[in-house]
């Protein structure tokens, strides 16, 4: 029986006389003064320990991060993992290694009644397609009428979705007509503000753009790194393909090297640090990147001006030794909002 000690990350073992069988599995009996023997040092965490028919990938990632000790490698043995809800990395110091993440075909229904400004419920044609904790956007076409920021489903009752706004004062902005699409959106890998030093290495990200019609820039990226990250995120030796929107969202200090890409509807990376606090001295690096096909749907994505796009408080960027073909835009975009400095 494996359990996780909440005060010291790692897996432990207990003997048979310390557990009891229950209908829902094996249960650890509480016994004061019982010490558990550590059987694992927390340095290598296999996601497959946590995945089952009832435990999806994003939940497995959350549990793996809880079990991981400082400096742990989080990995998996499966050929690929389909990501429906965004997996969030919350480990302080870890490496995400060798995962092949794919996005499923677009999951959507349509509104059966109008959704006015301030609504917190959506009436849809088929509520069975959705799950609690899905992020959804309401759109009238692939770009126009989008729901900026996305919404979080908190309850499903038949064909009624109750949603909670994430970054907006009201759950629905504008008024959406009957027939507007309600689309599940996700990020293949999120790096949370709880992290300090994270490495993403030898991972593959397939955004399945052919199976996802929405092209608005802020939805469906491969990687999103929190602007509140208190440290450095390194992305290296990774492959990216078929991203429907922008590929990577990253704050100051993110370092991306020796990566390949193909068929990106938006930019390869969008550096933005609207939440920047004391990050001006961090060096952001885009180095030894090669790829074919970038900003393919620039007229639809809306903010993908280039292979590397900047906005909001970006400083100290080094772009070096990159080979990019068929980029349907400039290689480097001008900066929006406050501008940037010191890049070469």
mmCIF file of C-alpha atoms in Angstrom:
data_model
loop_
_atom_site.group_PDB
_atom_site.id
_atom_site.type_symbol
_atom_site.label_atom_id
_atom_site.label_comp_id
_atom_site.label_asym_id
_atom_site.label_seq_id
_atom_site.Cartn_x
_atom_site.Cartn_y
_atom_site.Cartn_z
ATOM 1 C CA UNK A 1 0.000 0.000 0.000
ATOM 2 C CA UNK A 2 1.460 3.326 -1.033
ATOM 3 C CA UNK A 3 0.581 6.561 0.711
ATOM 4 C CA UNK A 4 1.920 10.082 0.534
ATOM 5 C CA UNK A 5 3.194 11.804 3.667
ATOM 6 C CA UNK A 6 1.837 15.397 3.509
ATOM 7 C CA UNK A 7 4.808 16.714 5.466
ATOM 8 C CA UNK A 8 7.536 15.030 3.453
ATOM 9 C CA UNK A 9 7.034 14.222 -0.208
ATOM 10 C CA UNK A 10 7.605 10.650 -1.236
ATOM 11 C CA UNK A 11 6.001 7.221 -1.288
ATOM 12 C CA UNK A 12 5.957 4.927 1.758
ATOM 13 C CA UNK A 13 4.918 1.355 2.497
ATOM 14 C CA UNK A 14 2.865 -0.061 5.366
ATOM 15 C CA UNK A 15 2.305 -3.664 6.403
ATOM 16 C CA UNK A 16 -0.957 -5.595 5.926
ATOM 17 C CA UNK A 17 -1.932 -5.342 9.595
ATOM 18 C CA UNK A 18 -2.070 -1.555 9.304
ATOM 19 C CA UNK A 19 -4.737 -1.517 6.617
ATOM 20 C CA UNK A 20 -8.279 -2.786 6.196
ATOM 21 C CA UNK A 21 -10.216 -3.754 3.090
ATOM 22 C CA UNK A 22 -13.138 -1.604 2.056
ATOM 23 C CA UNK A 23 -15.577 -1.725 -0.837
ATOM 24 C CA UNK A 24 -13.780 1.127 -2.547
ATOM 25 C CA UNK A 25 -10.306 -0.345 -2.082
ATOM 26 C CA UNK A 26 -7.687 -0.640 0.628
ATOM 27 C CA UNK A 27 -7.833 1.845 3.465
ATOM 28 C CA UNK A 28 -5.055 2.861 5.844
ATOM 29 C CA UNK A 29 -6.109 2.582 9.483
ATOM 30 C CA UNK A 30 -5.054 5.483 11.660
ATOM 31 C CA UNK A 31 -2.685 4.319 14.339
ATOM 32 C CA UNK A 32 -0.897 6.842 16.509
ATOM 33 C CA UNK A 33 2.813 6.278 16.750
ATOM 34 C CA UNK A 34 3.084 4.120 13.634
ATOM 35 C CA UNK A 35 6.009 5.074 11.429
ATOM 36 C CA UNK A 36 5.997 4.404 7.708
ATOM 37 C CA UNK A 37 9.013 3.065 5.849
ATOM 38 C CA UNK A 38 10.071 5.103 2.866
ATOM 39 C CA UNK A 39 10.444 2.969 -0.261
ATOM 40 C CA UNK A 40 11.042 5.742 -2.728
ATOM 41 C CA UNK A 41 13.128 8.914 -2.562
ATOM 42 C CA UNK A 42 10.817 11.256 -4.475
ATOM 43 C CA UNK A 43 13.292 11.808 -7.302
ATOM 44 C CA UNK A 44 11.441 10.010 -10.112
ATOM 45 C CA UNK A 45 7.654 10.107 -10.358
ATOM 46 C CA UNK A 46 5.835 8.018 -12.951
ATOM 47 C CA UNK A 47 2.502 9.540 -13.967
ATOM 48 C CA UNK A 48 1.226 6.070 -14.771
ATOM 49 C CA UNK A 49 1.185 5.304 -11.038
ATOM 50 C CA UNK A 50 -1.786 7.649 -10.792
ATOM 51 C CA UNK A 51 -3.671 7.267 -14.091
ATOM 52 C CA UNK A 52 -6.682 4.949 -14.255
ATOM 53 C CA UNK A 53 -10.073 4.781 -15.966
ATOM 54 C CA UNK A 54 -11.408 7.127 -13.278
ATOM 55 C CA UNK A 55 -8.305 9.337 -12.897
ATOM 56 C CA UNK A 56 -7.555 11.503 -15.978
ATOM 57 C CA UNK A 57 -4.193 12.897 -16.963
ATOM 58 C CA UNK A 58 -4.607 16.338 -15.372
ATOM 59 C CA UNK A 59 -5.470 14.785 -11.996
ATOM 60 C CA UNK A 60 -2.526 12.399 -12.282
ATOM 61 C CA UNK A 61 -0.226 15.386 -12.851
ATOM 62 C CA UNK A 62 -1.567 17.109 -9.736
ATOM 63 C CA UNK A 63 -0.942 13.994 -7.647
ATOM 64 C CA UNK A 64 2.504 13.438 -9.121
ATOM 65 C CA UNK A 65 3.465 17.003 -8.223
ATOM 66 C CA UNK A 66 2.328 16.431 -4.626
ATOM 67 C CA UNK A 67 4.474 13.305 -4.402
ATOM 68 C CA UNK A 68 7.527 14.780 -6.102
ATOM 69 C CA UNK A 69 10.431 15.888 -3.959
ATOM 70 C CA UNK A 70 12.672 18.820 -4.883
ATOM 71 C CA UNK A 71 14.530 18.105 -8.101
ATOM 72 C CA UNK A 72 12.200 15.250 -9.078
ATOM 73 C CA UNK A 73 11.731 14.018 -12.637
ATOM 74 C CA UNK A 74 8.063 13.562 -13.582
ATOM 75 C CA UNK A 75 7.703 11.203 -16.526
ATOM 76 C CA UNK A 76 5.401 8.629 -18.090
ATOM 77 C CA UNK A 77 5.686 5.388 -20.019
ATOM 78 C CA UNK A 78 2.701 5.670 -22.353
ATOM 79 C CA UNK A 79 3.161 6.454 -26.049
ATOM 80 C CA UNK A 80 0.912 9.520 -25.707
ATOM 81 C CA UNK A 81 -1.483 11.189 -23.276
ATOM 82 C CA UNK A 82 -4.665 12.885 -24.451
ATOM 83 C CA UNK A 83 -5.251 16.117 -22.559
ATOM 84 C CA UNK A 84 -8.811 17.311 -22.084
ATOM 85 C CA UNK A 85 -8.460 19.475 -18.971
ATOM 86 C CA UNK A 86 -5.276 21.479 -18.471
ATOM 87 C CA UNK A 87 -2.644 19.670 -16.351
ATOM 88 C CA UNK A 88 -1.006 22.097 -13.918
ATOM 89 C CA UNK A 89 2.549 21.659 -12.705
ATOM 90 C CA UNK A 90 2.839 22.909 -9.125
ATOM 91 C CA UNK A 91 6.153 21.384 -7.994
ATOM 92 C CA UNK A 92 8.676 23.872 -6.662
ATOM 93 C CA UNK A 93 11.630 22.354 -8.509
ATOM 94 C CA UNK A 94 11.086 19.575 -11.070
ATOM 95 C CA UNK A 95 11.710 18.315 -14.585
ATOM 96 C CA UNK A 96 8.815 17.277 -16.832
ATOM 97 C CA UNK A 97 10.433 14.690 -19.055
ATOM 98 C CA UNK A 98 9.556 12.774 -22.205
ATOM 99 C CA UNK A 99 5.776 13.248 -22.290
ATOM 100 C CA UNK A 100 3.869 13.128 -25.577
ATOM 101 C CA UNK A 101 0.768 15.297 -25.093
ATOM 102 C CA UNK A 102 -2.065 15.556 -27.619
ATOM 103 C CA UNK A 103 -5.287 17.560 -27.789
ATOM 104 C CA UNK A 104 -8.542 15.699 -28.557
ATOM 105 C CA UNK A 105 -10.901 16.765 -31.314
ATOM 106 C CA UNK A 106 -12.939 19.844 -30.484
ATOM 107 C CA UNK A 107 -15.649 19.230 -27.900
ATOM 108 C CA UNK A 108 -18.584 21.598 -28.265
ATOM 109 C CA UNK A 109 -22.323 22.091 -28.196
ATOM 110 C CA UNK A 110 -24.506 25.049 -29.146
ATOM 111 C CA UNK A 111 -26.596 27.507 -27.161
ATOM 112 C CA UNK A 112 -30.340 26.807 -27.116
ATOM 113 C CA UNK A 113 -31.102 30.174 -25.536
ATOM 114 C CA UNK A 114 -29.335 33.495 -25.697
ATOM 115 C CA UNK A 115 -26.588 34.216 -23.190
ATOM 116 C CA UNK A 116 -26.767 37.833 -22.117
ATOM 117 C CA UNK A 117 -24.109 39.901 -20.408
ATOM 118 C CA UNK A 118 -23.683 38.830 -16.784
ATOM 119 C CA UNK A 119 -25.119 35.322 -17.255
ATOM 120 C CA UNK A 120 -23.647 32.558 -15.113
ATOM 121 C CA UNK A 121 -25.541 29.701 -16.760
ATOM 122 C CA UNK A 122 -25.514 28.396 -20.306
ATOM 123 C CA UNK A 123 -28.325 26.364 -21.881
ATOM 124 C CA UNK A 124 -26.801 23.986 -24.421
ATOM 125 C CA UNK A 125 -28.099 21.345 -26.809
ATOM 126 C CA UNK A 126 -26.133 18.515 -25.180
ATOM 127 C CA UNK A 127 -24.788 18.934 -21.667
ATOM 128 C CA UNK A 128 -23.487 15.362 -21.564
ATOM 129 C CA UNK A 129 -20.489 16.413 -23.673
ATOM 130 C CA UNK A 130 -19.088 18.553 -20.846
ATOM 131 C CA UNK A 131 -17.486 17.841 -17.481
ATOM 132 C CA UNK A 132 -17.254 19.837 -14.280
ATOM 133 C CA UNK A 133 -13.958 21.797 -14.326
ATOM 134 C CA UNK A 134 -13.913 22.104 -18.124
ATOM 135 C CA UNK A 135 -12.870 25.529 -19.387
ATOM 136 C CA UNK A 136 -15.280 26.741 -22.046
ATOM 137 C CA UNK A 137 -15.427 29.656 -24.465
ATOM 138 C CA UNK A 138 -18.543 30.943 -26.209
ATOM 139 C CA UNK A 139 -17.950 31.886 -29.834
ATOM 140 C CA UNK A 140 -19.951 32.844 -32.883
ATOM 141 C CA UNK A 141 -17.184 31.909 -35.322
ATOM 142 C CA UNK A 142 -13.508 30.912 -35.138
ATOM 143 C CA UNK A 143 -12.505 34.386 -33.989
ATOM 144 C CA UNK A 144 -15.306 36.925 -33.544
ATOM 145 C CA UNK A 145 -17.533 36.884 -30.463
ATOM 146 C CA UNK A 146 -15.073 34.920 -28.363
ATOM 147 C CA UNK A 147 -15.315 34.803 -24.579
ATOM 148 C CA UNK A 148 -12.100 36.430 -23.434
ATOM 149 C CA UNK A 149 -10.488 34.623 -20.520
ATOM 150 C CA UNK A 150 -12.584 31.482 -20.720
ATOM 151 C CA UNK A 151 -14.947 30.156 -18.078
ATOM 152 C CA UNK A 152 -14.855 27.307 -15.612
ATOM 153 C CA UNK A 153 -17.802 24.869 -15.358
ATOM 154 C CA UNK A 154 -18.769 24.432 -11.708
ATOM 155 C CA UNK A 155 -21.941 22.373 -12.146
ATOM 156 C CA UNK A 156 -23.858 20.484 -14.834
ATOM 157 C CA UNK A 157 -27.593 19.814 -14.523
ATOM 158 C CA UNK A 158 -28.902 18.159 -17.666
ATOM 159 C CA UNK A 159 -28.263 20.696 -20.433
ATOM 160 C CA UNK A 160 -27.585 23.597 -18.051
ATOM 161 C CA UNK A 161 -23.952 24.525 -17.453
ATOM 162 C CA UNK A 162 -23.166 26.711 -14.448
ATOM 163 C CA UNK A 163 -19.987 28.655 -15.077
ATOM 164 C CA UNK A 164 -17.645 30.671 -12.893
ATOM 165 C CA UNK A 165 -15.711 33.583 -14.418
ATOM 166 C CA UNK A 166 -11.948 33.285 -14.246
ATOM 167 C CA UNK A 167 -10.608 36.717 -15.070
ATOM 168 C CA UNK A 168 -13.713 38.780 -15.725
ATOM 169 C CA UNK A 169 -16.241 40.626 -13.630
ATOM 170 C CA UNK A 170 -19.119 38.857 -15.379
ATOM 171 C CA UNK A 171 -19.196 35.355 -16.742
ATOM 172 C CA UNK A 172 -20.447 36.304 -20.215
ATOM 173 C CA UNK A 173 -19.240 39.403 -22.049
ATOM 174 C CA UNK A 174 -21.633 40.642 -24.716
ATOM 175 C CA UNK A 175 -24.732 38.773 -25.815
ATOM 176 C CA UNK A 176 -24.469 35.487 -27.675
ATOM 177 C CA UNK A 177 -27.310 34.206 -29.877
ATOM 178 C CA UNK A 178 -28.969 30.817 -30.060
ATOM 179 C CA UNK A 179 -26.678 28.538 -32.044
ATOM 180 C CA UNK A 180 -23.397 30.050 -30.791
ATOM 181 C CA UNK A 181 -20.791 27.384 -30.031
ATOM 182 C CA UNK A 182 -19.763 26.545 -26.476
ATOM 183 C CA UNK A 183 -16.291 25.058 -26.883
ATOM 184 C CA UNK A 184 -14.026 23.247 -24.402
ATOM 185 C CA UNK A 185 -10.556 24.819 -24.383
ATOM 186 C CA UNK A 186 -7.351 23.769 -22.672
ATOM 187 C CA UNK A 187 -3.607 24.149 -22.333
ATOM 188 C CA UNK A 188 -1.532 21.014 -22.900
ATOM 189 C CA UNK A 189 0.771 21.942 -19.989
ATOM 190 C CA UNK A 190 0.452 24.757 -17.436
ATOM 191 C CA UNK A 191 3.289 25.926 -15.184
ATOM 192 C CA UNK A 192 1.793 27.541 -12.087
ATOM 193 C CA UNK A 193 3.028 30.462 -10.003
ATOM 194 C CA UNK A 194 3.875 27.986 -7.194
ATOM 195 C CA UNK A 195 6.838 26.761 -9.230
ATOM 196 C CA UNK A 196 10.356 28.160 -8.970
ATOM 197 C CA UNK A 197 12.646 26.214 -11.275
ATOM 198 C CA UNK A 198 10.993 24.003 -13.877
ATOM 199 C CA UNK A 199 12.517 22.185 -16.840
ATOM 200 C CA UNK A 200 10.393 20.777 -19.681
ATOM 201 C CA UNK A 201 12.586 18.398 -21.654
ATOM 202 C CA UNK A 202 12.147 16.011 -24.586
ATOM 203 C CA UNK A 203 8.383 16.422 -24.627
ATOM 204 C CA UNK A 204 6.139 16.419 -27.699
ATOM 205 C CA UNK A 205 3.060 18.618 -28.051
ATOM 206 C CA UNK A 206 0.459 17.992 -30.766
ATOM 207 C CA UNK A 207 -2.289 20.600 -30.737
ATOM 208 C CA UNK A 208 -4.463 18.819 -33.320
ATOM 209 C CA UNK A 209 -5.329 22.009 -35.223
ATOM 210 C CA UNK A 210 -7.172 20.003 -37.882
ATOM 211 C CA UNK A 211 -9.605 18.812 -35.196
ATOM 212 C CA UNK A 212 -9.985 22.202 -33.460
ATOM 213 C CA UNK A 213 -11.497 25.086 -35.400
ATOM 214 C CA UNK A 214 -11.034 27.970 -32.941
ATOM 215 C CA UNK A 215 -8.030 30.150 -33.799
ATOM 216 C CA UNK A 216 -8.260 32.991 -31.248
ATOM 217 C CA UNK A 217 -4.759 33.643 -29.888
ATOM 218 C CA UNK A 218 -5.300 33.111 -26.150
ATOM 219 C CA UNK A 219 -6.942 29.684 -26.380
ATOM 220 C CA UNK A 220 -5.460 26.183 -26.758
ATOM 221 C CA UNK A 221 -1.686 26.795 -26.434
ATOM 222 C CA UNK A 222 0.851 24.036 -25.939
ATOM 223 C CA UNK A 223 2.513 25.562 -22.849
ATOM 224 C CA UNK A 224 1.497 28.428 -20.595
ATOM 225 C CA UNK A 225 3.989 29.625 -17.964
ATOM 226 C CA UNK A 226 2.546 31.764 -15.164
ATOM 227 C CA UNK A 227 3.603 35.396 -15.167
ATOM 228 C CA UNK A 228 3.901 35.091 -11.390
ATOM 229 C CA UNK A 229 6.540 32.345 -11.621
ATOM 230 C CA UNK A 230 9.154 32.976 -8.944
ATOM 231 C CA UNK A 231 12.080 31.535 -10.845
ATOM 232 C CA UNK A 232 13.083 30.175 -14.243
ATOM 233 C CA UNK A 233 11.333 27.856 -16.700
ATOM 234 C CA UNK A 234 13.505 26.089 -19.272
ATOM 235 C CA UNK A 235 11.980 24.402 -22.333
ATOM 236 C CA UNK A 236 14.476 22.340 -24.273
ATOM 237 C CA UNK A 237 14.674 19.539 -26.818
ATOM 238 C CA UNK A 238 10.906 19.605 -27.353
ATOM 239 C CA UNK A 239 8.755 19.220 -30.472
ATOM 240 C CA UNK A 240 5.639 21.266 -31.225
ATOM 241 C CA UNK A 241 3.116 20.684 -33.995
ATOM 242 C CA UNK A 242 -0.378 21.672 -35.105
ATOM 243 C CA UNK A 243 -1.052 24.303 -32.421
ATOM 244 C CA UNK A 244 -4.430 26.007 -33.145
ATOM 245 C CA UNK A 245 -3.518 29.341 -31.510
ATOM 246 C CA UNK A 246 -0.307 30.707 -30.048
ATOM 247 C CA UNK A 247 2.121 27.977 -29.088
ATOM 248 C CA UNK A 248 3.885 29.091 -25.868
ATOM 249 C CA UNK A 249 2.966 31.869 -23.432
ATOM 250 C CA UNK A 250 6.003 32.818 -21.353
ATOM 251 C CA UNK A 251 7.098 35.544 -18.901
ATOM 252 C CA UNK A 252 10.517 37.177 -18.503
ATOM 253 C CA UNK A 253 13.266 34.696 -17.790
ATOM 254 C CA UNK A 254 11.918 31.771 -19.824
ATOM 255 C CA UNK A 255 14.597 29.961 -21.801
ATOM 256 C CA UNK A 256 13.653 27.941 -24.890
ATOM 257 C CA UNK A 257 16.350 26.036 -26.742
ATOM 258 C CA UNK A 258 16.936 23.254 -29.281
ATOM 259 C CA UNK A 259 13.270 22.795 -30.183
ATOM 260 C CA UNK A 260 11.523 21.942 -33.464
ATOM 261 C CA UNK A 261 8.090 22.979 -34.667
ATOM 262 C CA UNK A 262 5.728 22.534 -37.600
ATOM 263 C CA UNK A 263 2.332 23.849 -38.647
ATOM 264 C CA UNK A 264 1.688 26.456 -35.949
ATOM 265 C CA UNK A 265 -1.424 28.566 -36.564
ATOM 266 C CA UNK A 266 -0.021 31.304 -34.285
ATOM 267 C CA UNK A 267 3.378 32.418 -33.014
ATOM 268 C CA UNK A 268 6.013 30.015 -31.709
ATOM 269 C CA UNK A 269 6.352 31.957 -28.451
ATOM 270 C CA UNK A 270 4.619 35.019 -27.027
ATOM 271 C CA UNK A 271 6.650 36.700 -24.300
ATOM 272 C CA UNK A 272 4.469 38.753 -21.986
ATOM 273 C CA UNK A 273 4.867 39.719 -18.354
ATOM 274 C CA UNK A 274 1.919 41.846 -17.341
ATOM 275 C CA UNK A 275 2.360 40.576 -13.767
ATOM 276 C CA UNK A 276 6.102 41.259 -13.737
ATOM 277 C CA UNK A 277 7.549 42.188 -10.360
ATOM 278 C CA UNK A 278 11.312 42.558 -10.263
ATOM 279 C CA UNK A 279 11.819 40.427 -13.386
ATOM 280 C CA UNK A 280 13.500 43.098 -15.506
ATOM 281 C CA UNK A 281 16.967 41.573 -15.111
ATOM 282 C CA UNK A 282 15.976 38.054 -16.152
ATOM 283 C CA UNK A 283 17.255 36.993 -19.543
ATOM 284 C CA UNK A 284 14.748 35.355 -21.880
ATOM 285 C CA UNK A 285 16.298 33.104 -24.533
ATOM 286 C CA UNK A 286 15.060 31.672 -27.839
ATOM 287 C CA UNK A 287 17.971 29.637 -29.148
ATOM 288 C CA UNK A 288 18.515 26.967 -31.801
ATOM 289 C CA UNK A 289 14.873 26.721 -32.810
ATOM 290 C CA UNK A 290 14.027 25.257 -36.195
ATOM 291 C CA UNK A 291 10.661 24.904 -37.845
ATOM 292 C CA UNK A 292 8.416 25.014 -40.881
ATOM 293 C CA UNK A 293 5.075 26.799 -40.812
ATOM 294 C CA UNK A 294 4.338 29.555 -38.291
ATOM 295 C CA UNK A 295 1.555 32.155 -37.899
ATOM 296 C CA UNK A 296 -0.379 30.318 -40.620
ATOM 297 C CA UNK A 297 -3.701 31.816 -39.470
ATOM 298 C CA UNK A 298 -2.370 35.216 -38.491
ATOM 299 C CA UNK A 299 -5.540 36.945 -39.744
ATOM 300 C CA UNK A 300 -7.608 34.795 -37.348
ATOM 301 C CA UNK A 301 -5.428 34.402 -34.251
ATOM 302 C CA UNK A 302 -5.355 38.147 -33.694
ATOM 303 C CA UNK A 303 -2.160 38.563 -31.661
ATOM 304 C CA UNK A 304 0.331 36.327 -33.473
ATOM 305 C CA UNK A 305 2.339 38.981 -35.230
ATOM 306 C CA UNK A 306 5.465 36.888 -35.630
ATOM 307 C CA UNK A 307 7.604 33.838 -34.861
ATOM 308 C CA UNK A 308 8.502 35.586 -31.568
ATOM 309 C CA UNK A 309 5.901 38.033 -30.239
ATOM 310 C CA UNK A 310 6.399 40.471 -27.340
ATOM 311 C CA UNK A 311 3.940 42.392 -25.175
ATOM 312 C CA UNK A 312 3.658 43.921 -21.695
ATOM 313 C CA UNK A 313 6.897 44.559 -19.808
ATOM 314 C CA UNK A 314 9.274 42.273 -21.686
ATOM 315 C CA UNK A 315 12.999 42.931 -21.190
ATOM 316 C CA UNK A 316 16.337 41.321 -22.059
ATOM 317 C CA UNK A 317 15.530 38.861 -24.826
ATOM 318 C CA UNK A 318 18.184 36.930 -26.740
ATOM 319 C CA UNK A 319 17.179 35.301 -30.057
ATOM 320 C CA UNK A 320 20.008 33.288 -31.539
ATOM 321 C CA UNK A 321 20.725 30.595 -34.167
ATOM 322 C CA UNK A 322 17.109 29.985 -35.230
ATOM 323 C CA UNK A 323 16.033 28.651 -38.635
ATOM 324 C CA UNK A 324 12.407 29.318 -39.507
ATOM 325 C CA UNK A 325 10.710 28.648 -42.838
ATOM 326 C CA UNK A 326 7.254 29.648 -44.100
ATOM 327 C CA UNK A 327 6.539 32.078 -41.298
ATOM 328 C CA UNK A 328 3.543 34.020 -42.612
ATOM 329 C CA UNK A 329 4.585 37.260 -40.913
ATOM 330 C CA UNK A 330 7.657 39.112 -39.683
ATOM 331 C CA UNK A 331 10.185 37.123 -37.692
ATOM 332 C CA UNK A 332 10.026 39.401 -34.649
ATOM 333 C CA UNK A 333 7.000 41.471 -33.678
ATOM 334 C CA UNK A 334 6.997 44.974 -32.301
ATOM 335 C CA UNK A 335 6.063 45.256 -28.683
ATOM 336 C CA UNK A 336 2.634 46.273 -27.499
ATOM 337 C CA UNK A 337 1.653 48.252 -24.426
ATOM 338 C CA UNK A 338 4.788 49.360 -22.526
ATOM 339 C CA UNK A 339 7.414 48.144 -24.925
ATOM 340 C CA UNK A 340 10.634 46.276 -24.426
ATOM 341 C CA UNK A 341 14.368 46.845 -24.497
ATOM 342 C CA UNK A 342 17.710 45.113 -24.811
ATOM 343 C CA UNK A 343 17.007 42.366 -27.293
ATOM 344 C CA UNK A 344 19.246 41.164 -30.072
#
